[in-house]
Coordinates of C-alpha atoms and ligand atoms in Angstrom, one line a residue:
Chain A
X1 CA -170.4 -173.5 63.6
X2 CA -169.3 -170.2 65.2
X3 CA -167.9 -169.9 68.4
X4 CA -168.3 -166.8 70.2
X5 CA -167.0 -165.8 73.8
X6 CA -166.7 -162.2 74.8
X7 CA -167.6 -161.0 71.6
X8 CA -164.4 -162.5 69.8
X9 CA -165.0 -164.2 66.9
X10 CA -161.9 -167.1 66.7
X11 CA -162.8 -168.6 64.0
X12 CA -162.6 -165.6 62.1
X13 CA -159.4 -164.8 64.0
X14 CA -157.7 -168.6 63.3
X15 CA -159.0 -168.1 59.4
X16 CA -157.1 -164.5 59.7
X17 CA -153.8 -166.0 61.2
X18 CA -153.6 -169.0 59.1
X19 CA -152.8 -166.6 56.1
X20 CA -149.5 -165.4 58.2
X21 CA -148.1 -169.3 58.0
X22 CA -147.6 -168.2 54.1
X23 CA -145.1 -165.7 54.4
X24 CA -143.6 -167.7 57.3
X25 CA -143.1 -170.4 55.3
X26 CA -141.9 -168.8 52.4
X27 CA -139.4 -167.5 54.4
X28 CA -138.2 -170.4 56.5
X29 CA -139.0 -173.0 54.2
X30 CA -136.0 -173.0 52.8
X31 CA -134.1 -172.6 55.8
X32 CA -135.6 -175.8 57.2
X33 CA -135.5 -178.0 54.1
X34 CA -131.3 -176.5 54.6
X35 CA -131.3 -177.5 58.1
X36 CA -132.7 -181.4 57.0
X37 CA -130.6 -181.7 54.2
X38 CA -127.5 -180.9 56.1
X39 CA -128.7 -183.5 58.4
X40 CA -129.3 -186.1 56.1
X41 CA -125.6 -185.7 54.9
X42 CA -124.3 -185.0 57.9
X43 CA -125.6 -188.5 59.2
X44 CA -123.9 -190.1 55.9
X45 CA -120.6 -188.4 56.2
X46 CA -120.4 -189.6 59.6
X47 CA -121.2 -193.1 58.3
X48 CA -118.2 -192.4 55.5
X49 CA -116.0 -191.6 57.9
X50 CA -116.4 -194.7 60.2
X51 CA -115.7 -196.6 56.8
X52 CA -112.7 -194.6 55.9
X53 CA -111.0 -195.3 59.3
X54 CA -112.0 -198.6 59.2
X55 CA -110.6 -199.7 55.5
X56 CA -107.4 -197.4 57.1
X57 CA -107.2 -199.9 60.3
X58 CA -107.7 -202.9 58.6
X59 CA -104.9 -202.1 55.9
X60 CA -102.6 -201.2 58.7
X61 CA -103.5 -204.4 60.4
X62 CA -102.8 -206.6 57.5
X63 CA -99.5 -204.7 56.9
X64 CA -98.6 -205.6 60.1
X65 CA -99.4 -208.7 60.4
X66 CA -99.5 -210.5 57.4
X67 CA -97.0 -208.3 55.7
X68 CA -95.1 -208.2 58.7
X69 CA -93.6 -204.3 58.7
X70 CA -90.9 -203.5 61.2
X71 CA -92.1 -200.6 62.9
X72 CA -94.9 -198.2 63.1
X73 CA -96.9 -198.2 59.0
X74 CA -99.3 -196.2 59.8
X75 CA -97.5 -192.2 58.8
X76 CA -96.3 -194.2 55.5
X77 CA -99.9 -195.3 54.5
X78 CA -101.6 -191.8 55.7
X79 CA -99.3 -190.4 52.9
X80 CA -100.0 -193.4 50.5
X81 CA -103.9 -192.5 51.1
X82 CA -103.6 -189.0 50.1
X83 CA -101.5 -190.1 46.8
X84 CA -102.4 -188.0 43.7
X85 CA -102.2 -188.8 40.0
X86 CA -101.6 -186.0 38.1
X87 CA -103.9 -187.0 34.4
X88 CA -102.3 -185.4 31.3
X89 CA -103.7 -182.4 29.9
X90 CA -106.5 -183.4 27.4
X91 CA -106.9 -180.2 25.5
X92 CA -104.8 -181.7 22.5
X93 CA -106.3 -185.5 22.9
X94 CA -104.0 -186.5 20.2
X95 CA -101.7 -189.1 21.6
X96 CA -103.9 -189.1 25.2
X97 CA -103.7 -192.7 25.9
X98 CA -100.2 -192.8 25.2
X99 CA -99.7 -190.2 27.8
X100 CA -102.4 -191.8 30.2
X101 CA -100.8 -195.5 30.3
X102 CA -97.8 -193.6 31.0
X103 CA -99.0 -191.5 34.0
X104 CA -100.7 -194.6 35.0
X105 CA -97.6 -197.3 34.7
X106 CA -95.6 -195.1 37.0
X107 CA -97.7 -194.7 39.3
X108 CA -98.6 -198.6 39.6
X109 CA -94.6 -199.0 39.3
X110 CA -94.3 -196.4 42.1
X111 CA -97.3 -198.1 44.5
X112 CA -95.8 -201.4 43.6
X113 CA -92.0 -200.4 44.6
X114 CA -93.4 -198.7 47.6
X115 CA -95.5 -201.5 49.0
X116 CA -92.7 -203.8 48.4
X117 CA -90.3 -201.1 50.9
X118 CA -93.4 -201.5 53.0
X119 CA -94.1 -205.1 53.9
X120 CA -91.6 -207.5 55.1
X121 CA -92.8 -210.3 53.7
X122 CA -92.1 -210.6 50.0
X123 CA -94.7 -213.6 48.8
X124 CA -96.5 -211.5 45.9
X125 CA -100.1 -212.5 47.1
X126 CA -99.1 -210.4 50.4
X127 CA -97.3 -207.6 48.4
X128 CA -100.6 -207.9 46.1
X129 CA -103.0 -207.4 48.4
X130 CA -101.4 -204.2 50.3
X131 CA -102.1 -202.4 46.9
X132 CA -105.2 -203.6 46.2
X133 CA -106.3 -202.5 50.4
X134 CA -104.1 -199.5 50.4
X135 CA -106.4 -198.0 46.8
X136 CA -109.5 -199.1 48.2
X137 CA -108.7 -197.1 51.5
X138 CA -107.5 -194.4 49.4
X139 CA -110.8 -194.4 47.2
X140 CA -112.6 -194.4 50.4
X141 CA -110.3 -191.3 51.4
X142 CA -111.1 -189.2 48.8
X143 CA -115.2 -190.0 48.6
X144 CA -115.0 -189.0 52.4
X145 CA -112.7 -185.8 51.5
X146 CA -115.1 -184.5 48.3
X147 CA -118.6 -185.2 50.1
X148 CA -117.6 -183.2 53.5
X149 CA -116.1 -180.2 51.0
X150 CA -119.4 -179.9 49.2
X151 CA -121.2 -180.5 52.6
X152 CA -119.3 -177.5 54.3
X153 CA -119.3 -175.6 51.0
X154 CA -123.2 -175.8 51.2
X155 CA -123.3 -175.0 55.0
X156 CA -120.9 -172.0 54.2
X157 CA -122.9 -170.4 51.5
X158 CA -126.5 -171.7 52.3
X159 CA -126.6 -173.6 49.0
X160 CA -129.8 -175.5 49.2
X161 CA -129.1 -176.4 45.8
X162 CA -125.7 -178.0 45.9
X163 CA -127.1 -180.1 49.4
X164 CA -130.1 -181.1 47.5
X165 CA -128.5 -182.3 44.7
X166 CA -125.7 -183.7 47.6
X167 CA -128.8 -185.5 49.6
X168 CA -129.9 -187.0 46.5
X169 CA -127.0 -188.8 45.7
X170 CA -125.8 -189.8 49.1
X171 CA -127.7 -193.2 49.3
X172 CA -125.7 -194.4 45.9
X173 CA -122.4 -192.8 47.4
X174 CA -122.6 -194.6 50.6
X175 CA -124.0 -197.7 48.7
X176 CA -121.1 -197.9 46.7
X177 CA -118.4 -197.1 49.1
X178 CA -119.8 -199.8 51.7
X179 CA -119.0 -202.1 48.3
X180 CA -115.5 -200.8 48.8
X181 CA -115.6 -201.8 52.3
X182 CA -117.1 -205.3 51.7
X183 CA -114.0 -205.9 49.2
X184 CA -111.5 -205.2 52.3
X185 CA -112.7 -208.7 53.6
X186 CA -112.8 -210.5 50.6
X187 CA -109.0 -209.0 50.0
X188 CA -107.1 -209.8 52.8
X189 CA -108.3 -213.3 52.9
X190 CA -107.4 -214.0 49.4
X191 CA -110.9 -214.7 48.0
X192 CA -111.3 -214.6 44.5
X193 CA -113.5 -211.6 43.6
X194 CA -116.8 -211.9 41.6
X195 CA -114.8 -209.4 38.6
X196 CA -112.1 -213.2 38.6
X197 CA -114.9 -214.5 36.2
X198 CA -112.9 -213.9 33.4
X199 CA -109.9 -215.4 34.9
X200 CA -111.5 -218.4 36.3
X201 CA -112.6 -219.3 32.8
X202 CA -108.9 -218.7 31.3
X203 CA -107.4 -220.8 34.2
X204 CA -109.4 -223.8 33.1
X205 CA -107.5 -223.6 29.4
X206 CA -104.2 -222.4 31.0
X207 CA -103.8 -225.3 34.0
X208 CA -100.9 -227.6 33.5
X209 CA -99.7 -226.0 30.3
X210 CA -96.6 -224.2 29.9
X211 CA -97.3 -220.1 30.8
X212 CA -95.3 -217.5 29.4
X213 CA -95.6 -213.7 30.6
X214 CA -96.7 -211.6 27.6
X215 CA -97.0 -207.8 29.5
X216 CA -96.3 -207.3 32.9
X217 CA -98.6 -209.8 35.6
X218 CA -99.5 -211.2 32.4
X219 CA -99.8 -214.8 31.4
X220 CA -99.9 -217.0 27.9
X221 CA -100.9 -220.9 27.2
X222 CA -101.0 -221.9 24.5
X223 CA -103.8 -225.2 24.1
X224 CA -105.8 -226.7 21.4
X225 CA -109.9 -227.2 21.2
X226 CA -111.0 -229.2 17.9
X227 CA -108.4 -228.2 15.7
X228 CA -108.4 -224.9 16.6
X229 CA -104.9 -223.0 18.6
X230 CA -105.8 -221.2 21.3
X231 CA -103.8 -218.2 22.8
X232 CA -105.5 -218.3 26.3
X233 CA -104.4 -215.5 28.5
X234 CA -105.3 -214.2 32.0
X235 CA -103.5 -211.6 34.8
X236 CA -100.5 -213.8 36.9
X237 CA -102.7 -215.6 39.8
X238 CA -103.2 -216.0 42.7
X239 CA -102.0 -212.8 43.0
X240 CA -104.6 -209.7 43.0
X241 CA -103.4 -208.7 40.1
X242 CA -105.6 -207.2 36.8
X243 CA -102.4 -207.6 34.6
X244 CA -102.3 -205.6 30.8
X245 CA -104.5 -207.7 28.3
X246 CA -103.8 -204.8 26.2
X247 CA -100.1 -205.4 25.6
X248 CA -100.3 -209.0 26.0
X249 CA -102.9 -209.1 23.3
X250 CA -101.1 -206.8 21.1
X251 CA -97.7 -208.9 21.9
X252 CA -99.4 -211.8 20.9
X253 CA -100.1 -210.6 17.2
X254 CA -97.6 -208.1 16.6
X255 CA -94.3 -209.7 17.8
X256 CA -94.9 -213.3 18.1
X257 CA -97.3 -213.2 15.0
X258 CA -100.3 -215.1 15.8
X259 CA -102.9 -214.3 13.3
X260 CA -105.7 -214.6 15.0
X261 CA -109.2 -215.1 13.2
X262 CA -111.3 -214.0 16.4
X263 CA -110.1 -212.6 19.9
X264 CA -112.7 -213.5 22.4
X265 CA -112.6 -211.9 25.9
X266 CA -114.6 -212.8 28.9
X267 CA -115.5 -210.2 31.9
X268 CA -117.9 -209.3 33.9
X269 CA -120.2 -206.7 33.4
X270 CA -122.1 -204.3 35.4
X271 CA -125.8 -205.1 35.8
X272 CA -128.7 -203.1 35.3
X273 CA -131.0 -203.2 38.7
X274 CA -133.8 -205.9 37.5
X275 CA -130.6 -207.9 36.2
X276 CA -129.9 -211.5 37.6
X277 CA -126.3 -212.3 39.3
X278 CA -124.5 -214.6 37.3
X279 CA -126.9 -213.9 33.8
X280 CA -124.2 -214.4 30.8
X281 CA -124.6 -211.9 27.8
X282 CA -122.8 -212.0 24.3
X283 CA -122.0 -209.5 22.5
X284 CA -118.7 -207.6 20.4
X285 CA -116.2 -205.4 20.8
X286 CA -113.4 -205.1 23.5
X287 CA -114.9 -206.3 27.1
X288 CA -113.1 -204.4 29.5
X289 CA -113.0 -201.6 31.9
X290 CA -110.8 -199.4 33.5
X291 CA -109.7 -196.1 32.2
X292 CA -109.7 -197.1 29.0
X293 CA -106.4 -197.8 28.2
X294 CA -106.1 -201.5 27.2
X295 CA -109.7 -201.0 25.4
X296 CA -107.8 -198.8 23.6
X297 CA -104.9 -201.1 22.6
X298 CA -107.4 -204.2 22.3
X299 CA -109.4 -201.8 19.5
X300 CA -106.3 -200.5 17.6
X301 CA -104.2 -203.7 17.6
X302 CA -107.9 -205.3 16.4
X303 CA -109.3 -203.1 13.9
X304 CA -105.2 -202.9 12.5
X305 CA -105.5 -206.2 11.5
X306 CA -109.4 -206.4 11.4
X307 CA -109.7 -209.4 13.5
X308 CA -113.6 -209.9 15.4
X309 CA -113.7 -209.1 18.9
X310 CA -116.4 -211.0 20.6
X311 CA -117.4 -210.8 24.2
X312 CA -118.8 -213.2 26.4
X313 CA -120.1 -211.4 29.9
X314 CA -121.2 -212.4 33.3
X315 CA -123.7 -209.9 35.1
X316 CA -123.2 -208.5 38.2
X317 CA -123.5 -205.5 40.6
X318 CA -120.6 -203.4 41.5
X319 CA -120.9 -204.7 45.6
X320 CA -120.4 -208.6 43.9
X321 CA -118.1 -207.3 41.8
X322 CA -115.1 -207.0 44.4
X323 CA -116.1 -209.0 47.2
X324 CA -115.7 -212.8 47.8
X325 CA -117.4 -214.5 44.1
X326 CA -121.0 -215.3 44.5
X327 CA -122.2 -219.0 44.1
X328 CA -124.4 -217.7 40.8
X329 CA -121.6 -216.4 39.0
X330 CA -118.8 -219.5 39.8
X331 CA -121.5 -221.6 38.9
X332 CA -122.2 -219.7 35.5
X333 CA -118.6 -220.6 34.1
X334 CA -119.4 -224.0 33.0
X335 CA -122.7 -221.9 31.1
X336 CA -119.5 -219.4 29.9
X337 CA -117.4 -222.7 28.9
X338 CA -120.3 -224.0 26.5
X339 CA -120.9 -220.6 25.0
X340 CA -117.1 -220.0 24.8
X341 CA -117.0 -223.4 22.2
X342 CA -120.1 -222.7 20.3
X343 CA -118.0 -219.3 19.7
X344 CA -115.2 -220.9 19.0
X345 CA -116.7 -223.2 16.5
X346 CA -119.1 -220.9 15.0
X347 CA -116.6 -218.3 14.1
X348 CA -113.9 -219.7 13.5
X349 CA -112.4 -222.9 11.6
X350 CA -110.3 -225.5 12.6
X351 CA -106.5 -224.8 11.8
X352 CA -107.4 -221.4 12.7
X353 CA -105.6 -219.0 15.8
X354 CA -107.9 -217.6 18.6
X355 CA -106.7 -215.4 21.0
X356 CA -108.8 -216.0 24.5
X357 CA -108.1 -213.1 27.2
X358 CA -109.8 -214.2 30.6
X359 CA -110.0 -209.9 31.9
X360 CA -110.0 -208.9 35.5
X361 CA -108.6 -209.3 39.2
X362 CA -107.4 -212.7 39.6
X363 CA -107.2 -212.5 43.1
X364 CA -107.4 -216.3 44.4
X365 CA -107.5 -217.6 40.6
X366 CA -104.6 -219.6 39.7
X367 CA -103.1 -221.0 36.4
Chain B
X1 CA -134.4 -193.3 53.1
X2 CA -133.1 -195.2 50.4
X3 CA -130.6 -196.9 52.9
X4 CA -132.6 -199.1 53.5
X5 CA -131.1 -201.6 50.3
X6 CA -128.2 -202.0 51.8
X7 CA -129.8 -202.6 55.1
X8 CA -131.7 -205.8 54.0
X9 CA -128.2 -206.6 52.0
X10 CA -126.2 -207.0 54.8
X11 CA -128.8 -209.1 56.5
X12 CA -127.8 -211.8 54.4
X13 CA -124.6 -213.7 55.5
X14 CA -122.1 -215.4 53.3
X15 CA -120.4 -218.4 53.7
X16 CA -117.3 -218.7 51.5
X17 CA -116.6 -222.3 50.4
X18 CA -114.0 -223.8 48.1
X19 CA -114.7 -227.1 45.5
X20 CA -112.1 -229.8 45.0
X21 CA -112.2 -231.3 41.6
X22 CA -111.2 -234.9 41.2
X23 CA -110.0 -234.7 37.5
X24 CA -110.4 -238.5 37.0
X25 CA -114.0 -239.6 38.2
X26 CA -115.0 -236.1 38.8
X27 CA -116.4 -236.4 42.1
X28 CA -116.4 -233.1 43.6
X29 CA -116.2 -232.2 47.4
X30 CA -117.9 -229.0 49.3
X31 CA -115.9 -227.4 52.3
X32 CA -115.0 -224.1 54.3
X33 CA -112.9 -222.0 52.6
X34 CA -109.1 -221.7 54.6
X35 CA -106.8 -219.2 54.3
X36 CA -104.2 -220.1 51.7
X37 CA -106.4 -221.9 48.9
X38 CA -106.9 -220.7 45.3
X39 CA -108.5 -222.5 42.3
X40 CA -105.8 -224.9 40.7
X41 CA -104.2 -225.8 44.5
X42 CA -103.5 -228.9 45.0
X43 CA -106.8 -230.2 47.1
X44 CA -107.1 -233.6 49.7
X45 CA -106.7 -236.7 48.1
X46 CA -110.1 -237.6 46.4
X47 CA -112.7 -239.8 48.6
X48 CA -113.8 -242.1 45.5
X49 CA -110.9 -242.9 44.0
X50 CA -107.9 -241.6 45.8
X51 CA -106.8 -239.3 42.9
X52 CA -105.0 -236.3 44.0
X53 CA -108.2 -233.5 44.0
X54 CA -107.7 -229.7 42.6
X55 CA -109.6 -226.7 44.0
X56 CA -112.0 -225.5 41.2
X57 CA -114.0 -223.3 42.3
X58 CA -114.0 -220.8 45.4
X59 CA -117.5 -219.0 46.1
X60 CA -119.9 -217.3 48.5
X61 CA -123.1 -218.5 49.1
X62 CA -126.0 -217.2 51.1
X63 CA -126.8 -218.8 54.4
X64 CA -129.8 -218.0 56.3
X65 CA -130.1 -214.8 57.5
X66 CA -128.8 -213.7 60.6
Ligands
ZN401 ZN1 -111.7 -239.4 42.2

């Protein structure tokens, strides 16, 4: 059809201006898809933030309350949240982990000492606690301090680049730091956290036996099952502690001389997406996480005296990780129990040593 | 966008309660979780047998959603 009034032809003229939208958008294109970007992040950073003030108030609050401070905490914990550790320089990597547990011990000593200064009252659950709230609102600090630096550096220089590749990952950054927030809850009431698997099943072995502390925060039994010795150890509960399974393991064999035929570790473990909460995996080699330190010891102390490591491992998301234990993964431990014998029995035979190491934050988890 | 997994997350509440363990007829009892328990605390005095009861296990579970 061709519309015609006063001799203009506007269909002609519409055809002729829709090639300027081209250019236009070849120029501003890129200026818009800037503009929503920085948006997009801006609305998360916001959303960071709230979270970062709120892990900050509710660690003050239980300071105050629980831990009963005298006096104002909150300049003392703003400089707790910006606390740096300094990692040791890895371009000669021989020796590193030394150097790392090191760097690391002190600074745990250092928190440790310094929370202690902090809170009046000196039960170790409390004391606990205020370390485990004061890193997650200093991990929630510093997600909040390096997303707004790359979402300024990008408004600065106009990077769509850096704030698409920002925008991209903001859903899994804000994802995992409302995890962090969750795990405030769980914390200052004491709950044990889906990552006390580990511990729950080592409590079970450990409860009503005599304990002896084999690193620091950490615990030893020593019980029987079918002619076998076991050398069940877990983190000191109820305390939110994670303990050094590393040493303890590596005191067990090299200065009390256990020779262990197998060292079995329970943990949980990080689950695909697709993955069910609470699924139990085997497998072997040294369970645990961290920064690699006690996997470390675990291997060297292990492969010294070529003793199996087995692993036995309960499935679950990072969120159900460290907040309050879901009823799918308490209720796999008496699954890990059976498994735990029918690895006992399988591999090793009865007069033998086994060293069981229940691994992670035994928050709530006694012994 | 992809928000919206941890929108349909947080519609589900959770309920924390804490198990007590009867070690001698093994009758076990649901409640609330209070402030103050951990698994191995000494629990209430069991209903069955009057055994002295010990918290075993402490966990979340979903409730209907809010
Ligand atoms: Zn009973």
């Amino acid at each position: 059809m061709v519309l015609q009034t006063g001799g203009i032809d506007y269909t002609s003229l519409l055809y002729a201006l829709s090639f300027l939208f081209v250019p236009v958008y070849i120029i501003l294109g890129p200026r818009l898809q800037v503009y929503m970007a920085l948006n997009d992040i801006g609305r998360g950073l916001s959303r960071l933030k709230l979270m970062k003030d709120k892990a900050r108030k509710e660690t003050i609050d239980y300071v105050t309350t629980t831990g009963k401070t005298v006096g104002d905490p909150s300049p003392r914990i703003d400089q707790f949240l910006d606390y740096v550790t300094i990692m040791p320089v890895d371009i000669d990597p021989n020796g590193i982990v030394g150097k790392i547990d090191h760097v690391v011990t002190v600074r745990d000593e250092r928190v440790r000492t310094e929370v202690g200064d902090l809170v009046s009252d000196k039960n170790p659950v409390t004391v606990s606690v205020s370390e485990n709230l004061l890193e997650v609102a200093g991990a929630l600090n510093n997600i909040h301090k390096v997303v707004r630096h790359y979402y300024l550096l990008g408004k600065k220089t106009n990077s769509y680049f850096m704030l698409l590749q920002l925008q991209m990952i903001m859903p899994q950054i804000v994802q995992e730091a409302d995890a962090l927030l969750n795990a405030v809850d769980t914390f200052k009431l004491a709950q044990p956290v889906g990552d006390g698997i580990g511990p729950v099943i080592a409590s079970r072995y450990m409860y009503g036996r005599d304990k002896q502390v084999v690193a620091k925060d950490t615990v030893m039994s020593i019980s029987e099952y079918k002619g076998r010795k076991l050398y069940v150890m877990k983190a000191e509960g109820p305390m939110a502690y994670v303990g050094q399974p590393g040493v303890g393991i590596k005191h067990i064999i090299d200065d009390m001389g256990v020779k262990p035929s197998a060292i079995i570790m329970i943990d949980a473990a990080l689950k695909l997406e697709g993955e069910k909460t609470g699924e139990i995996a085997e497998g072997v080699g040294a369970a645990i996480g961290g920064i690699g330190v006690e996997k470390y010891q675990i291997e060297e102390v292990a492969s010294g005296h070529k003793i199996p490591i087995y692993a036995i491992l309960v499935k679950q998301s990072i969120l159900e990780a460290i907040s309050a234990m879901r009823k799918e993964i308490a209720e796999a431990s008496d699954k890990v129990m059976t498994i735990l014998g029918r690895v006992i029995e399988e591999k090793t035979k009865e007069g033998d040593n086994v060293v069981i190491a229940g691994i992670g934050n035994t928050l709530g988890v006694a012994q | 966008m992809a928000t919206t997994s941890v929108a349909t997350d947080k519609k589900t509440k959770f309920t924390v309660f804490t198990i007590e363990e009867c070690p001698a007829c093994g009758q076990k009892t649901k409640r609330p979780f209070q402030t103050g328990d951990y698994i191995t605390k000494d629990g209430a005095k069991c209903a069955k047998c009057g055994n002295q009861t010990r918290i075993s296990l402490i966990y979340a579970e979903a409730t209907k959603p809010a």
